[in-house]
PDB file of C-alpha atoms in Angstrom:
ATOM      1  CA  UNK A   1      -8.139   8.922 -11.796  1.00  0.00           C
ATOM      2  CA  UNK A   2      -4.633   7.187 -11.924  1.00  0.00           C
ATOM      3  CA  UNK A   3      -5.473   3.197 -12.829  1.00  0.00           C
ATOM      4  CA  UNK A   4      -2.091   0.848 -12.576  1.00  0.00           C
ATOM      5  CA  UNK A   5      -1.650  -2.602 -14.455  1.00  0.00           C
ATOM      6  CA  UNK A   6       0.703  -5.326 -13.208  1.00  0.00           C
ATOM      7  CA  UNK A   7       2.331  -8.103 -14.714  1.00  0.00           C
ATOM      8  CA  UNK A   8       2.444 -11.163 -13.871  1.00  0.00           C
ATOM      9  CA  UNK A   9       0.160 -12.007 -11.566  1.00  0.00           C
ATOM     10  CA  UNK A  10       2.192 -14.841 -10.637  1.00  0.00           C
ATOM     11  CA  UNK A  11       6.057 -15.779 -11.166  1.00  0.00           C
ATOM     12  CA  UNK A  12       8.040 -18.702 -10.356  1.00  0.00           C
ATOM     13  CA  UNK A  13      12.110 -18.433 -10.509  1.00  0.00           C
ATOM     14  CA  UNK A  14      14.756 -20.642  -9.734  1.00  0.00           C
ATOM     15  CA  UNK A  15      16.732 -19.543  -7.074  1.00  0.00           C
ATOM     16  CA  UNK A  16      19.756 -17.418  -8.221  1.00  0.00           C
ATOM     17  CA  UNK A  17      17.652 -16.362 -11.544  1.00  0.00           C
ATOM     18  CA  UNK A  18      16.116 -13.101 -11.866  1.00  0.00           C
ATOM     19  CA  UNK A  19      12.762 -11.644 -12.167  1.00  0.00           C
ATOM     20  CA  UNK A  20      10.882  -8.899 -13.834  1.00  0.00           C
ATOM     21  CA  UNK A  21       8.021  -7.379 -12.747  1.00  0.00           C
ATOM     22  CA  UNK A  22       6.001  -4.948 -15.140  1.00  0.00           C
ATOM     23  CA  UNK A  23       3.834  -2.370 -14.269  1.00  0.00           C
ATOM     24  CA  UNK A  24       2.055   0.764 -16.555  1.00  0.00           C
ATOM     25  CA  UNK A  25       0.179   3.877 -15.521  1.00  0.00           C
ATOM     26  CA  UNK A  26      -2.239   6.106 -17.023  1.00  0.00           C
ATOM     27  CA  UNK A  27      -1.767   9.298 -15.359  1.00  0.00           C
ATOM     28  CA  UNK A  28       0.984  11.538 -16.821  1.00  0.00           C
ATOM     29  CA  UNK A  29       0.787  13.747 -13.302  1.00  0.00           C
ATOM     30  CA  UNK A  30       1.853  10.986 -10.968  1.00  0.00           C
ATOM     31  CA  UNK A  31       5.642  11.827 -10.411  1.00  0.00           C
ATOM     32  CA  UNK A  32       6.579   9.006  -7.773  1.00  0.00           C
ATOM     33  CA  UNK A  33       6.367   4.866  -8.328  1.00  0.00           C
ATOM     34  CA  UNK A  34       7.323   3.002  -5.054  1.00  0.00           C
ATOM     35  CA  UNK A  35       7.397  -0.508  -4.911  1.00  0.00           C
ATOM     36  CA  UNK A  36       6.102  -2.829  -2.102  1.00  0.00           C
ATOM     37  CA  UNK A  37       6.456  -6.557  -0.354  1.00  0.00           C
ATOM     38  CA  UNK A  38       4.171  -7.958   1.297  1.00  0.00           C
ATOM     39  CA  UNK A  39       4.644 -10.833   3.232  1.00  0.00           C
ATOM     40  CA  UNK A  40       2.523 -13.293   4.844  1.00  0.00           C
ATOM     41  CA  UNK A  41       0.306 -11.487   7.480  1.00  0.00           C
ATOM     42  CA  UNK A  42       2.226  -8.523   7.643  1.00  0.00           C
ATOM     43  CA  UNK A  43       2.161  -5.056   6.030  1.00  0.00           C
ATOM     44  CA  UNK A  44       3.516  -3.639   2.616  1.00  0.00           C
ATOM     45  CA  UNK A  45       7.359  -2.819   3.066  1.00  0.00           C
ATOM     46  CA  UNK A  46       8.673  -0.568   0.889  1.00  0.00           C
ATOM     47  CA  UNK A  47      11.841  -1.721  -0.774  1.00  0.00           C
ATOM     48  CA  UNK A  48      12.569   0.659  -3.387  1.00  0.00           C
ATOM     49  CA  UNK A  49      11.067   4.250  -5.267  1.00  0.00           C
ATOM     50  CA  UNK A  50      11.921   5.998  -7.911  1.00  0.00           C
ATOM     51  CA  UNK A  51      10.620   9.230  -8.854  1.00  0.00           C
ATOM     52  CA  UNK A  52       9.695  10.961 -12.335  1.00  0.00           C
ATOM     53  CA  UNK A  53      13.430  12.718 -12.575  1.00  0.00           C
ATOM     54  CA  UNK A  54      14.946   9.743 -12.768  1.00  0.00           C
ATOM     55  CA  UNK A  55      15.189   6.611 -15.107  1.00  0.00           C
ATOM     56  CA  UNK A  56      16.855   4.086 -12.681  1.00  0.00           C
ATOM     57  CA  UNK A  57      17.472   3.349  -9.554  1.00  0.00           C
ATOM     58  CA  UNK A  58      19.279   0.318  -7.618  1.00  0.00           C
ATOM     59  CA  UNK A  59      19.521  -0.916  -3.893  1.00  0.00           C
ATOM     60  CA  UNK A  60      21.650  -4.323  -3.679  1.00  0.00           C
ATOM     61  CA  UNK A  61      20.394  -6.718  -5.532  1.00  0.00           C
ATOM     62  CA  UNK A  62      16.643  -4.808  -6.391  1.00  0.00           C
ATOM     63  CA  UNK A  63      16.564  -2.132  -9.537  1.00  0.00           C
ATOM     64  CA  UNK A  64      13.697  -0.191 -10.757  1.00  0.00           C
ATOM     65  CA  UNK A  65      13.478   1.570 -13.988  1.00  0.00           C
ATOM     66  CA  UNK A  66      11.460   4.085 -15.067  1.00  0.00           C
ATOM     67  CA  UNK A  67       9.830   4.887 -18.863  1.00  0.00           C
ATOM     68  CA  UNK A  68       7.810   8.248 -18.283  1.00  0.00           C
ATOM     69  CA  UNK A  69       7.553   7.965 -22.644  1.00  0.00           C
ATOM     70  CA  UNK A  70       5.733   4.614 -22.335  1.00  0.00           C
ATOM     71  CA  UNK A  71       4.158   5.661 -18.833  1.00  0.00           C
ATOM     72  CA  UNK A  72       6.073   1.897 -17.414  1.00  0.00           C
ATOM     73  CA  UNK A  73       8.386   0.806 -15.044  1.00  0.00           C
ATOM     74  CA  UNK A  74       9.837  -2.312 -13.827  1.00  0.00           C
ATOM     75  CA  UNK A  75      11.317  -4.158 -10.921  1.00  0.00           C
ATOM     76  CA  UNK A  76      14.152  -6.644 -11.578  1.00  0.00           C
ATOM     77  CA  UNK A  77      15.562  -8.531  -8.381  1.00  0.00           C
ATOM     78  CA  UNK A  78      18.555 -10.476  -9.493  1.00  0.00           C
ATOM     79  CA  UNK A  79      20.295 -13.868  -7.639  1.00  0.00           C
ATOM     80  CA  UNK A  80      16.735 -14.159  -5.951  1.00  0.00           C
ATOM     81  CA  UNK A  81      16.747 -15.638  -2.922  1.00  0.00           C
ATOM     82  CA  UNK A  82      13.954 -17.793  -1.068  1.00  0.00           C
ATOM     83  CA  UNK A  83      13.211 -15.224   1.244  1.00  0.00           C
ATOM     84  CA  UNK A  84      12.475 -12.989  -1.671  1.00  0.00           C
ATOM     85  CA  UNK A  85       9.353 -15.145  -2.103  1.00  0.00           C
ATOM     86  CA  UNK A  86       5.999 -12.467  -1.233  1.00  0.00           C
ATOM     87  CA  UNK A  87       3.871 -10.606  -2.930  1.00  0.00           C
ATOM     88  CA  UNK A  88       5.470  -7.211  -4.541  1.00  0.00           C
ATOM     89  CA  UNK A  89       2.988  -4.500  -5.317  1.00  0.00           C
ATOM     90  CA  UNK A  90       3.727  -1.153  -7.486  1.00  0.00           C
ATOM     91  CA  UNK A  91       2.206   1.752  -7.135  1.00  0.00           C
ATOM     92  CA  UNK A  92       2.023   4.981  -8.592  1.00  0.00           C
ATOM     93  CA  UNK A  93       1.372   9.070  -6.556  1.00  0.00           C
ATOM     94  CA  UNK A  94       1.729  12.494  -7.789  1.00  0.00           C
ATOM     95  CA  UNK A  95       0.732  15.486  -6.055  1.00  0.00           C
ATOM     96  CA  UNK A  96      -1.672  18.091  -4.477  1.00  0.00           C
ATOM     97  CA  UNK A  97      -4.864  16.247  -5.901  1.00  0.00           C
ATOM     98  CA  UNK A  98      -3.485  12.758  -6.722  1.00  0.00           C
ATOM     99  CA  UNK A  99      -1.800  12.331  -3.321  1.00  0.00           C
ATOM    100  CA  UNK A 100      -2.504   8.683  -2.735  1.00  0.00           C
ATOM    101  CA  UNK A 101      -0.715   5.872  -3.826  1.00  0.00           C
ATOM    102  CA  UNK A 102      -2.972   3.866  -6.566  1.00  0.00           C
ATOM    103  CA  UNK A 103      -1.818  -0.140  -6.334  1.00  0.00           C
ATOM    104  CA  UNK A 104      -1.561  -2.650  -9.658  1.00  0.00           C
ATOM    105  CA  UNK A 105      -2.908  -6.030  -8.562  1.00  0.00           C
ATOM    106  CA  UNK A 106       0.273  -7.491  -7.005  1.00  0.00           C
ATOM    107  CA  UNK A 107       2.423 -10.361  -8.450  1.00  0.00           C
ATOM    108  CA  UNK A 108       2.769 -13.283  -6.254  1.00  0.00           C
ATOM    109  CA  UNK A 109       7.517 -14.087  -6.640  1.00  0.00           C
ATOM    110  CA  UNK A 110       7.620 -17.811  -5.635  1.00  0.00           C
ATOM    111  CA  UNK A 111      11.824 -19.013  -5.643  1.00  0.00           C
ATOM    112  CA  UNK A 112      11.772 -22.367  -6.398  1.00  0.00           C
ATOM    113  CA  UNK A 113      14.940 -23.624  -4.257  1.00  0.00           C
TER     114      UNK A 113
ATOM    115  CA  UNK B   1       9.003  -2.476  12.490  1.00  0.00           C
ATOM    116  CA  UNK B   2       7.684   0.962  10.057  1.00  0.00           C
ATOM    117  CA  UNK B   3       6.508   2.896  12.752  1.00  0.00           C
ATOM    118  CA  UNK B   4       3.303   3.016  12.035  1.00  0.00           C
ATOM    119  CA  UNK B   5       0.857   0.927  14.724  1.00  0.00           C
ATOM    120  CA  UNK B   6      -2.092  -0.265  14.239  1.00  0.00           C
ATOM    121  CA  UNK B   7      -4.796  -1.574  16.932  1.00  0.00           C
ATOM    122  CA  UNK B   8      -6.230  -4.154  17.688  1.00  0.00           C
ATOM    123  CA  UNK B   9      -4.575  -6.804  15.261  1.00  0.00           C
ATOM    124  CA  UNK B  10      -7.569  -9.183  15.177  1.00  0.00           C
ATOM    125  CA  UNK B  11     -11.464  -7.985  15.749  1.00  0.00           C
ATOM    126  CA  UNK B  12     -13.831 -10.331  15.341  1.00  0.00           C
ATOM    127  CA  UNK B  13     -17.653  -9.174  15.570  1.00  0.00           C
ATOM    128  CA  UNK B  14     -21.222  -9.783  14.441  1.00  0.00           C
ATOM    129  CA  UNK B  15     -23.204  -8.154  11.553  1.00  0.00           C
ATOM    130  CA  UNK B  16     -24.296  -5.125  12.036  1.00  0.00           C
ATOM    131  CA  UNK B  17     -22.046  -3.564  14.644  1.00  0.00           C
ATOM    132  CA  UNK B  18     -20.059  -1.524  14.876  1.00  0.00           C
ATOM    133  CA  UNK B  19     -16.177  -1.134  15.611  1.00  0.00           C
ATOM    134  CA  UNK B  20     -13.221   1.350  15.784  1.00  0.00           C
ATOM    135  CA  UNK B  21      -9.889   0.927  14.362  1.00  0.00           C
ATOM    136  CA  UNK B  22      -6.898   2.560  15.364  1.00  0.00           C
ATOM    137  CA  UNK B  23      -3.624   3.731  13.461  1.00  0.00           C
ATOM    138  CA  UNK B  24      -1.071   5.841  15.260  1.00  0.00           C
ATOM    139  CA  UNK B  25       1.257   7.095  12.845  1.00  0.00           C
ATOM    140  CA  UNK B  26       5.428   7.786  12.487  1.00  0.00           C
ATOM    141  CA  UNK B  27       6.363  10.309  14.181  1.00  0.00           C
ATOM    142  CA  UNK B  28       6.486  13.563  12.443  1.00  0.00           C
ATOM    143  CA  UNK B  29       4.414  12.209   9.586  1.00  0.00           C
ATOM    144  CA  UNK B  30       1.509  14.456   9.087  1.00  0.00           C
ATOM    145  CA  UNK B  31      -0.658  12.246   6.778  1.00  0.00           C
ATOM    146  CA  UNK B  32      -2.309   9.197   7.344  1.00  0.00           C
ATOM    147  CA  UNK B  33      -3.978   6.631   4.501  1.00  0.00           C
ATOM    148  CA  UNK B  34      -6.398   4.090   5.146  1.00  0.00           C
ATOM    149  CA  UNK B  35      -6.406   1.007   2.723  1.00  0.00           C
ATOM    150  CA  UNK B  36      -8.812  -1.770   2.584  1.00  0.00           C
ATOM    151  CA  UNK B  37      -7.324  -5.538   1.471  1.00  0.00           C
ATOM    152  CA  UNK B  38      -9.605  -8.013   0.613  1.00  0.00           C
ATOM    153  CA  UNK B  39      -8.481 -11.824   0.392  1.00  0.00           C
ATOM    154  CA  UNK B  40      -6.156 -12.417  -2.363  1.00  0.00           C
ATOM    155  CA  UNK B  41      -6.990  -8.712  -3.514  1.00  0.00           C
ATOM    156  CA  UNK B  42      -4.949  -5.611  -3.624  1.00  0.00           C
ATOM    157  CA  UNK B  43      -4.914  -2.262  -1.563  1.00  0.00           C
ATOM    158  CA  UNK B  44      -7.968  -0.704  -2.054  1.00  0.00           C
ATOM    159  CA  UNK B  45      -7.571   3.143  -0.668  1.00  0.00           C
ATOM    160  CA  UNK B  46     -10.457   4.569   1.013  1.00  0.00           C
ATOM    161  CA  UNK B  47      -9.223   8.296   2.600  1.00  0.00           C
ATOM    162  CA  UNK B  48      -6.956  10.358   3.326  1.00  0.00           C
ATOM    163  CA  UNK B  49      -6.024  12.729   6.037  1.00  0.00           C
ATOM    164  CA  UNK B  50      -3.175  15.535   6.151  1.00  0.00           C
ATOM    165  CA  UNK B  51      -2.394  17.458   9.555  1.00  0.00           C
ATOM    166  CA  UNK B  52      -6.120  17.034  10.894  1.00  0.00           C
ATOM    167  CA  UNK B  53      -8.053  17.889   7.346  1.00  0.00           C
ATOM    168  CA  UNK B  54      -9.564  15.615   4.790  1.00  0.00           C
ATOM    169  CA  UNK B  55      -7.288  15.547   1.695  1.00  0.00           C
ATOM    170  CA  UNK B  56      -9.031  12.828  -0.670  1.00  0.00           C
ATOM    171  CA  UNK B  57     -11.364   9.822  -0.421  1.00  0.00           C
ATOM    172  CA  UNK B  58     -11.596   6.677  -2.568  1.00  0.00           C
ATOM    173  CA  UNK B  59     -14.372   4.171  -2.874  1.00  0.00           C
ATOM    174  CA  UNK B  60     -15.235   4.190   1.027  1.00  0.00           C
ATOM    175  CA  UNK B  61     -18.653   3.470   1.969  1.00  0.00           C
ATOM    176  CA  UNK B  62     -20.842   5.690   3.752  1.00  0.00           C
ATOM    177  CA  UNK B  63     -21.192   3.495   6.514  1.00  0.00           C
ATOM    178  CA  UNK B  64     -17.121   4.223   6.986  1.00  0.00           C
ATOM    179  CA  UNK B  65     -16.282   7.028   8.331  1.00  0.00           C
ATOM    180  CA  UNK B  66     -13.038   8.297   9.723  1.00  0.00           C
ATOM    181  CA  UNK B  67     -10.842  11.275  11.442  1.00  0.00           C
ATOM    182  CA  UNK B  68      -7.610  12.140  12.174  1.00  0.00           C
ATOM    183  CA  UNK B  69      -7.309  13.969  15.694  1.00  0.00           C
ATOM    184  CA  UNK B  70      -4.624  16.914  16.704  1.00  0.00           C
ATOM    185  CA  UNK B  71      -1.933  14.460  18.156  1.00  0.00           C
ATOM    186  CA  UNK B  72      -2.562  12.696  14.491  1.00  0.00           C
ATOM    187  CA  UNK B  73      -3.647   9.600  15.134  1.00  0.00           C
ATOM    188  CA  UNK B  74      -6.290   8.501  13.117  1.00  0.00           C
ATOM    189  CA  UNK B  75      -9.316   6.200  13.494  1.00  0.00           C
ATOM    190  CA  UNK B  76     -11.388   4.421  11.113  1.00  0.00           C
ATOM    191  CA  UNK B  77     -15.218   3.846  12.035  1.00  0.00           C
ATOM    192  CA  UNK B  78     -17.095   0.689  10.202  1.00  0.00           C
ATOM    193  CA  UNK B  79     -20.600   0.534  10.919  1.00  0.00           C
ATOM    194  CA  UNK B  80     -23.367  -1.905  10.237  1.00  0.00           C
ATOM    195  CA  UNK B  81     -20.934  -4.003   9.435  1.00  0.00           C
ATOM    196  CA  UNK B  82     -21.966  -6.746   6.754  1.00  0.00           C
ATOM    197  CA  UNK B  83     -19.824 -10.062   6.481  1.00  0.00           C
ATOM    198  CA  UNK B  84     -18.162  -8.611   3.317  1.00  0.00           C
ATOM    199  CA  UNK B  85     -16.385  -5.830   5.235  1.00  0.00           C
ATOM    200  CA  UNK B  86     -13.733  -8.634   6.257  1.00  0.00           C
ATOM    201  CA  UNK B  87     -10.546  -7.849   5.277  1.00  0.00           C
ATOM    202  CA  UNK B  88      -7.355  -6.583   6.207  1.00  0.00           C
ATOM    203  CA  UNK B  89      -7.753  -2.808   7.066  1.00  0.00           C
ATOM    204  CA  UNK B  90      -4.130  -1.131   6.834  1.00  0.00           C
ATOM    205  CA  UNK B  91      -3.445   2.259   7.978  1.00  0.00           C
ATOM    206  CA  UNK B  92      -0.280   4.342   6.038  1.00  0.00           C
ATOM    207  CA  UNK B  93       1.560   7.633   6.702  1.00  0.00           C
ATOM    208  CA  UNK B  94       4.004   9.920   4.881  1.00  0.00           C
ATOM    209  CA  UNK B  95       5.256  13.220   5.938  1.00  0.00           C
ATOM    210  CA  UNK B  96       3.673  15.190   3.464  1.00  0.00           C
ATOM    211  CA  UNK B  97       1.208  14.195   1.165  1.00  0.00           C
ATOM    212  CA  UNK B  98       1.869  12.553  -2.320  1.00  0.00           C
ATOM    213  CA  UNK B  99       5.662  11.688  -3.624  1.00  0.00           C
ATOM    214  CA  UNK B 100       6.812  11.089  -0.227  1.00  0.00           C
ATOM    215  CA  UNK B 101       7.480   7.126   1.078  1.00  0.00           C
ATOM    216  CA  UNK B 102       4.642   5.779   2.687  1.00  0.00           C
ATOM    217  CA  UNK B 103       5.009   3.212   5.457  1.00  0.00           C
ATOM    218  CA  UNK B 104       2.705   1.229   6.392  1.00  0.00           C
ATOM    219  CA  UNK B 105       1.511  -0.995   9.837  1.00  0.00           C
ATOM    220  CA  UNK B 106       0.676  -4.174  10.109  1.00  0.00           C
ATOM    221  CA  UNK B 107      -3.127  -4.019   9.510  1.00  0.00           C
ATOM    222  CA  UNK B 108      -5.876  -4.921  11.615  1.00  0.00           C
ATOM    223  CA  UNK B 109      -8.133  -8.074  10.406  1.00  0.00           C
ATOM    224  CA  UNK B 110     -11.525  -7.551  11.249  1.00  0.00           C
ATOM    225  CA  UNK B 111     -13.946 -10.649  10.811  1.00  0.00           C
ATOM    226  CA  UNK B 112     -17.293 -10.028  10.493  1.00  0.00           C
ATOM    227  CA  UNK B 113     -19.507 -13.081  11.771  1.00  0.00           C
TER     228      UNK B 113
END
C-alpha cells in the first residue's frame, strides 16, 4: 500500500519568513496530493491539491509543487502569518483500488511573532 | 464549516460498551471515510464507503464495524470498547471516490473511562 513521509515534524518561522514542508510517496499510482490544516480541536481543512498532471500550483500566499520523478512534493507558505500556526498534513490518493487518502505524520508550523 | 457533520462531539463512556457515531455527509457526495486520530498522532483510515457499498478498509478492528445507509449517512459502531480506543474519530466525504477533495467534519472525541 501507499506509505507517505513528512518533514519536519516540527517548524518554527519568524513571522513574514517562509516555510517548506516536504513530503515523499511510494506509490507511483496515486495521482492526487492534497494538503491539510488542522487546527486546534477542529477538523483537517483542505487548503490546497495538486494532481499528477501538474507540477505547481498556487492559492495566495500557499504553493505546492509536485516531483512525480522523485515521487515528492512540497508546501511553501510565504509572509507566514500567526494564524498560519497548526498542524499541516499531506496526503497522497489515486484511484479505483487506492481510493483513500494515506496521511505523512503532520508537521506542527509555529510563527514566532 | 465543510459540510460534513459529525455527532455527538464529545462521548464519554466506560470499558466495554458500546457506542455509535454519526457522520452525515456534503450533499451530493457519495463517499464517506472514517479516520481514527490518536493524541499527537496522525489520521489513521479505517473504511471506506461509496454510494451504500464497501469500497476499502484499513487497519480497523473487528470490534469496529460500520455502514453507510441509502440517504448516505454513515455510522461507525465501536464495541467493547477498551481505554485505548480514545481518540478523535473523524468522518470524510468526496463525491466520487479517490482524486476528488475530501472534506472533512469536526470529529467526534470519544473517551473511554
Amino acid at each position: 500500500g501507499e506509505n507517505v513521509e513528512q518533514h519536519p515534524s516540527t517548524l518554527s518561522v519568524q513571522e513574514g519568513d517562509s516555510a517548506v514542508i516536504k513530503c515523499t510517496y511510494s506509490d507511483s499510482a496515486s495521482n492526487y496530493f492534497p494538503w491539510y490544516k488542522q487546527e486546534l480541536g477542529k477538523g483537517p481543512q483542505l487548503i490546497i491539491d495538486i494532481r499528477s498532471n501538474v507540477g505547481e500550483k498556487k492559492d495566495q500566499r500557499i504553493a505546492v509543487t509536485l516531483n512525480k520523478t522523485a515521487k515528492h512534493f512540497s508546501l511553501h507558505i510565504t509572509e507566514t502569518q500567526p494564524e498560519d500556526s497548526a498542524v499541516y498534513f499531506c496526503a497522497a490518493s489515486g484511484d479505483f483500488g487506492n481510493e483513500k487518502l494515506t496521511f505523512g505524520t503532520g508537521t506542527r508550523l509555529t510563527i514566532i511573532p | 464549516d465543510s459540510g460534513v457533520t459529525q455527532t455527538p462531539k464529545h462521548l464519554i463512556t466506560a470499558t466495554g460498551q458500546r457506542v455509535t457515531l454519526r457522520c452525515s455527509p456534503r450533499s451530493g457526495d457519495l463517499s464517506v471515510y472514517w479516520y481514527q486520530q490518536s493524541l499527537d498522532q496522525g489520521l489513521q483510515f479505517l473504511i471506506q464507503y461509496y454510494n451504500g457499498e464497501e469500497r476499502a478498509k484499513g487497519n480497523i478492528l473487528e470490534r469496529f464495524s460500520a455502514q453507510q445507509f441509502p440517504d448516505l449517512h454513515s455510522e461507525l459502531n465501536l464495541s467493547s470498547l477498551e481505554l485505548g480506543d480514545s481518540a478523535l474519530y473523524f468522518c470524510a466525504s468526496s463525491v466520487a471516490g479517490g482524486g476528488t477533495e475530501a472534506f472533512f467534519g469536526q470529529g467526534t472525541r470519544l473517551t473511554v473511562v
